[in-house]
Short mmCIF file of C-alpha atoms in Angstrom, two decimals:
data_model
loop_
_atom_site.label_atom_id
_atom_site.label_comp_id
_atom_site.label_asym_id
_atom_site.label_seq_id
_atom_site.Cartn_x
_atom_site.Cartn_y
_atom_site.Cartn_z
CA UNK A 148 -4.57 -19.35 20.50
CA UNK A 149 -4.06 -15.32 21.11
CA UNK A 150 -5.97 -13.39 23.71
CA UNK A 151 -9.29 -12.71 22.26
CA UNK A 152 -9.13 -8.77 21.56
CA UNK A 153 -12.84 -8.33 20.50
CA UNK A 154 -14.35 -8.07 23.42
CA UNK A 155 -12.43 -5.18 24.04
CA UNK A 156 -14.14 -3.46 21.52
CA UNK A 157 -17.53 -4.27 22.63
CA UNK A 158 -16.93 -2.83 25.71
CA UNK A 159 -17.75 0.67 24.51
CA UNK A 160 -18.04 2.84 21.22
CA UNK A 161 -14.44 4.88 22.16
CA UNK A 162 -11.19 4.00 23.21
CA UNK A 163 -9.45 7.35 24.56
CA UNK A 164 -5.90 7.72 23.34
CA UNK A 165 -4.31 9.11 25.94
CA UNK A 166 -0.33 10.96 26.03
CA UNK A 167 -0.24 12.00 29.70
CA UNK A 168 2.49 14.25 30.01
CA UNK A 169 1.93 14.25 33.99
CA UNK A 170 1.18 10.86 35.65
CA UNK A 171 -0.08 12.85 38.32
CA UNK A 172 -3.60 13.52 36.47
CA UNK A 173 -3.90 9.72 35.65
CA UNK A 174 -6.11 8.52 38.32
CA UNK A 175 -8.43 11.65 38.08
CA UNK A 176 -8.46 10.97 34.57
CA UNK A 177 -9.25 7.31 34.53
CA UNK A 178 -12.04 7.37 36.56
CA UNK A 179 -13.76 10.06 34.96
CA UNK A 180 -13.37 8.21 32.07
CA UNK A 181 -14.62 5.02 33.36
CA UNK A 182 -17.72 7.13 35.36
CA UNK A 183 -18.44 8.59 31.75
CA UNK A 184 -18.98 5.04 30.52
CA UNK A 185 -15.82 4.33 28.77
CA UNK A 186 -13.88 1.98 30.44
CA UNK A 187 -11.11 0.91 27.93
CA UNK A 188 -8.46 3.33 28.05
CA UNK A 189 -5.08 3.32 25.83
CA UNK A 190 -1.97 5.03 27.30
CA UNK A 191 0.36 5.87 24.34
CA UNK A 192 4.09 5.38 25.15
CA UNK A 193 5.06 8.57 23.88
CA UNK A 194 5.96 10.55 27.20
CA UNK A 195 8.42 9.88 30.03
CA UNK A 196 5.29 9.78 32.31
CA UNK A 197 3.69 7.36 30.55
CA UNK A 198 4.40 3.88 32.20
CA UNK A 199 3.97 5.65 35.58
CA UNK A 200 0.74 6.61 34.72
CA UNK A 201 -0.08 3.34 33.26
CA UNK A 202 0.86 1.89 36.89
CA UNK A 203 -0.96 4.10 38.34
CA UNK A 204 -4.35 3.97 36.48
CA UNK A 205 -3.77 -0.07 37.02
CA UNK A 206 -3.23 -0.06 40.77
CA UNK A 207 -5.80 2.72 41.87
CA UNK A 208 -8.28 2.38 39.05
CA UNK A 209 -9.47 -1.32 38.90
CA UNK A 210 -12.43 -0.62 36.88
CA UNK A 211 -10.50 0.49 34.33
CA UNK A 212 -8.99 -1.79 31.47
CA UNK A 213 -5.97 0.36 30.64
CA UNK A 214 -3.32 -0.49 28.04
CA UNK A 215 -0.37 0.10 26.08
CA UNK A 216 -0.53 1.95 22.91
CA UNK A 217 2.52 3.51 20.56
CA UNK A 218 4.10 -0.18 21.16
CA UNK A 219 6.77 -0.27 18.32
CA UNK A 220 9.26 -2.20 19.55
CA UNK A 221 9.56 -6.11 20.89
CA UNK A 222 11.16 -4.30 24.27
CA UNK A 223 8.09 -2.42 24.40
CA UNK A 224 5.98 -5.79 24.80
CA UNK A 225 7.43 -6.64 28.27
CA UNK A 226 7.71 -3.47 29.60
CA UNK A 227 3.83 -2.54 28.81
CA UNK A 228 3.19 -5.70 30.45
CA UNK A 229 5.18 -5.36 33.44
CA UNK A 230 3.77 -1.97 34.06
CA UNK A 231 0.40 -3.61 34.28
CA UNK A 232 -1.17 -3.24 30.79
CA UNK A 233 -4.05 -4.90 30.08
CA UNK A 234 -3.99 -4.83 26.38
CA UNK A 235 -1.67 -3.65 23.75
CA UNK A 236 -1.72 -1.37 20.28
CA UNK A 237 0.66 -0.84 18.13
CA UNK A 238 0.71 2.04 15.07
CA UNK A 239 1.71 -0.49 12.78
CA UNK A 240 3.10 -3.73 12.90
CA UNK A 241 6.16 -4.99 10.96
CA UNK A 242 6.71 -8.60 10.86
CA UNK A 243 9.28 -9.27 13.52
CA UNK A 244 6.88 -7.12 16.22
CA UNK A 245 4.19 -9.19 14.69
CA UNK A 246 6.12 -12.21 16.08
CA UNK A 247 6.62 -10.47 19.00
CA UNK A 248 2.96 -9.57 19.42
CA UNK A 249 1.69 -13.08 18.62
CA UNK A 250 2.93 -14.37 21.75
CA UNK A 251 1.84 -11.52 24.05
CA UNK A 252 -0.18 -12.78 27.09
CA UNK A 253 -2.84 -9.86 26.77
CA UNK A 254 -5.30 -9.13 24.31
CA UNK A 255 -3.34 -7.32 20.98
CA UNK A 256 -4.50 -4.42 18.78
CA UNK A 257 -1.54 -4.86 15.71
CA UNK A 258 -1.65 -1.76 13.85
CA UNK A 259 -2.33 -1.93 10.16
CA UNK A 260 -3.18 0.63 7.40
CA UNK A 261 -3.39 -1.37 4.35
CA UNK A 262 -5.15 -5.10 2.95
CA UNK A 263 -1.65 -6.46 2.32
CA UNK A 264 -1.27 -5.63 5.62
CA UNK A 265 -4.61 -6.89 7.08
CA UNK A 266 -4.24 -10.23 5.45
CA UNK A 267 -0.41 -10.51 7.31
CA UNK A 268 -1.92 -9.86 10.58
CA UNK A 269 -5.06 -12.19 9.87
CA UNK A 270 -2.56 -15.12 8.75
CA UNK A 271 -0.93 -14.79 12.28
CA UNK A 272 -4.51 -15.51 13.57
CA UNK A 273 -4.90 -11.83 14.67
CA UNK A 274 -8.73 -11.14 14.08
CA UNK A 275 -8.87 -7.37 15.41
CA UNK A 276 -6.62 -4.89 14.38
CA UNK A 277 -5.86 -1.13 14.54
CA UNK A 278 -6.48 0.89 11.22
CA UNK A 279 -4.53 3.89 11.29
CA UNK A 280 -4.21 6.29 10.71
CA UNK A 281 -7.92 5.93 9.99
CA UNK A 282 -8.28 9.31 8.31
CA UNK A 283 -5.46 9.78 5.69
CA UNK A 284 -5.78 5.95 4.81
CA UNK A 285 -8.91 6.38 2.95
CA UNK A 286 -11.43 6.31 6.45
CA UNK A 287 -14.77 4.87 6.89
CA UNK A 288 -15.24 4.11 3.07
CA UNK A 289 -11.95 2.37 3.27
CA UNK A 290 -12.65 -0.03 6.49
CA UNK A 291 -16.30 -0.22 4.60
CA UNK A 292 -15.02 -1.63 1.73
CA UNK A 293 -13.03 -4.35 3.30
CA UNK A 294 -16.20 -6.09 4.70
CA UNK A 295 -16.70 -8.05 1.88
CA UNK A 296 -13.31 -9.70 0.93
CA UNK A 297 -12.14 -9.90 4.50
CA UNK A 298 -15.43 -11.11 6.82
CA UNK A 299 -13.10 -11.91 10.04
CA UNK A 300 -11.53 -9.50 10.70
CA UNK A 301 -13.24 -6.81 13.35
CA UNK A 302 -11.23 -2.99 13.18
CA UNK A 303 -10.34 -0.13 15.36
CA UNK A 304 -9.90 2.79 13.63
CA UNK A 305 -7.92 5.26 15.04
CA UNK A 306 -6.52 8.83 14.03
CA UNK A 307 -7.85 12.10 12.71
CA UNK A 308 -11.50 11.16 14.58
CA UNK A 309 -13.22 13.14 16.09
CA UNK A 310 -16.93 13.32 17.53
CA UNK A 311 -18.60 13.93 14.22
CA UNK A 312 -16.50 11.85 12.32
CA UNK A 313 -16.91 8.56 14.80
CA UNK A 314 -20.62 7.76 13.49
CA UNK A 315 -19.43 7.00 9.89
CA UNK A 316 -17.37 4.43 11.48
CA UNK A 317 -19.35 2.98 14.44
CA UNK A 318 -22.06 2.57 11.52
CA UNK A 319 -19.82 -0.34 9.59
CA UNK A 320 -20.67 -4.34 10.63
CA UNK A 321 -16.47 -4.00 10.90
CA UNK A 322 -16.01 -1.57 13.06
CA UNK A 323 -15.77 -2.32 16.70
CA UNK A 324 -14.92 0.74 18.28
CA UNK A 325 -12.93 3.91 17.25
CA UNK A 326 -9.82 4.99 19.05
CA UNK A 327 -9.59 8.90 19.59
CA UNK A 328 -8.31 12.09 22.15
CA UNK A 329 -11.17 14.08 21.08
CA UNK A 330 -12.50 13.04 24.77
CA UNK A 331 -9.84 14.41 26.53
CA UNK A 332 -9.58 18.32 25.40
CA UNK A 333 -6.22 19.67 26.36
CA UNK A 334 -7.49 22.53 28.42
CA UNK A 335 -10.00 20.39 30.36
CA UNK A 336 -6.60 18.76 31.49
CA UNK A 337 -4.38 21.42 32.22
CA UNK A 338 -7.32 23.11 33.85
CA UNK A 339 -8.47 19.72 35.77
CA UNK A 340 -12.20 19.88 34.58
CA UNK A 341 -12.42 15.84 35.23
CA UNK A 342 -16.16 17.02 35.43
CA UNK A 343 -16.30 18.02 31.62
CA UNK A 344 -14.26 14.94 30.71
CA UNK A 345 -16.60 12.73 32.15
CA UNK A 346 -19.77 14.99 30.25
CA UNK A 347 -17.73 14.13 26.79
CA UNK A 348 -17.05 10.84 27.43
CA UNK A 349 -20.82 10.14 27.97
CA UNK A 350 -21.60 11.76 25.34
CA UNK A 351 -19.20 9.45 22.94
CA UNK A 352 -20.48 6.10 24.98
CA UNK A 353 -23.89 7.17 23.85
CA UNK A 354 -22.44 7.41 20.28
CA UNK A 355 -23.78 3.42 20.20
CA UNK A 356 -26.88 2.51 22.03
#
């Protein structure tokens, strides 16, 4: 049976989506995240600094469930892993990553952003997925009108959310939790305002009671 990837998404309202360009803001980062209620934090692979911060956060951040996202390639999968990820997403999820996936020993995210799609992943036993990108794939009416033909299946949605787009979502029986930077403004980073992280990541726990 997979790692059960649902409770993941009960954890909190918001995954932040993370590209750290510097690994040396991870820790900082992390724990205002975690201190702002939002514990579940996904490190895209999309930066050379990325699996160092993804060490990092997983070493000096305990509290923290930190994993992989932007995983597109079977390599990926052990690498992630290795580097201490918790859990993994990928963007989307052709079949022979889906293979790949399906035998992960952490909790999986596949990416998906169609039904054909949905069903694939669901047939694999996969019963939470990724919808992205949430936005240009038809959004919250989208996800909301999948409830009905596909009742197992529990989504993620993830791109082009923001703070007053995430209550459409987080309103659908579906939807777990959304996936989103919007928490982590650029110049709050460059600047180091952890303090005003932490502030906006409160304010997006709070999004669900």
């Amino acid at each position: 049976m997979l790692p059960d990837a649902r409770p993941l998404l009960a954890a909190a309202p918001v995954i932040p989506v993370l590209t750290i360009k510097d690994a040396s803001v991870a820790v900082p980062l992390a724990r205002a995240l975690v201190a702002g209620g939002l514990p579940v934090i996904e490190v895209t692979l999309r930066t050379p600094q990325a699996l160092s911060a993804l060490r990092e956060i997983a070493r000096e951040v305990p509290e923290a469930v930190v994993g992989a996202g932007t995983i597109t390639r079977i390599d990926d999968i052990q690498v992630a892993t290795a580097a201490g990820a918790r859990f993994l997403v990928s963007p989307g999820t052709p079949a022979e990553l889906a293979v790949g996936l399906a035998t992960c020993p952490v909790p999986v995210l596949p990416g998906c952003a169609t039904v054909t799609e949905a069903m694939a992943l669901a047939a694999r036993g996969f019963t939470a997925l990724k919808f992205f990108p949430a936005e240009p794939s038809g959004g919250a009416a989208f996800l909301k009108s999948l409830s009905g033909p596909l009742p197992g299946l529990i989504f993620c949605p993830t791109g082009g959310i923001d703070a007053a787009k995430a209550p459409s979502y987080l309103a659908l029986a579906n939807v777990g939790a959304v996936g989103g930077s919007w928490v982590v403004p650029d110049d709050a980073l460059a600047s180091g305002d952890f303090a005003r992280i932490t502030r906006l990541a409160a304010e997006a726990r709070a999004l669900r009671p």
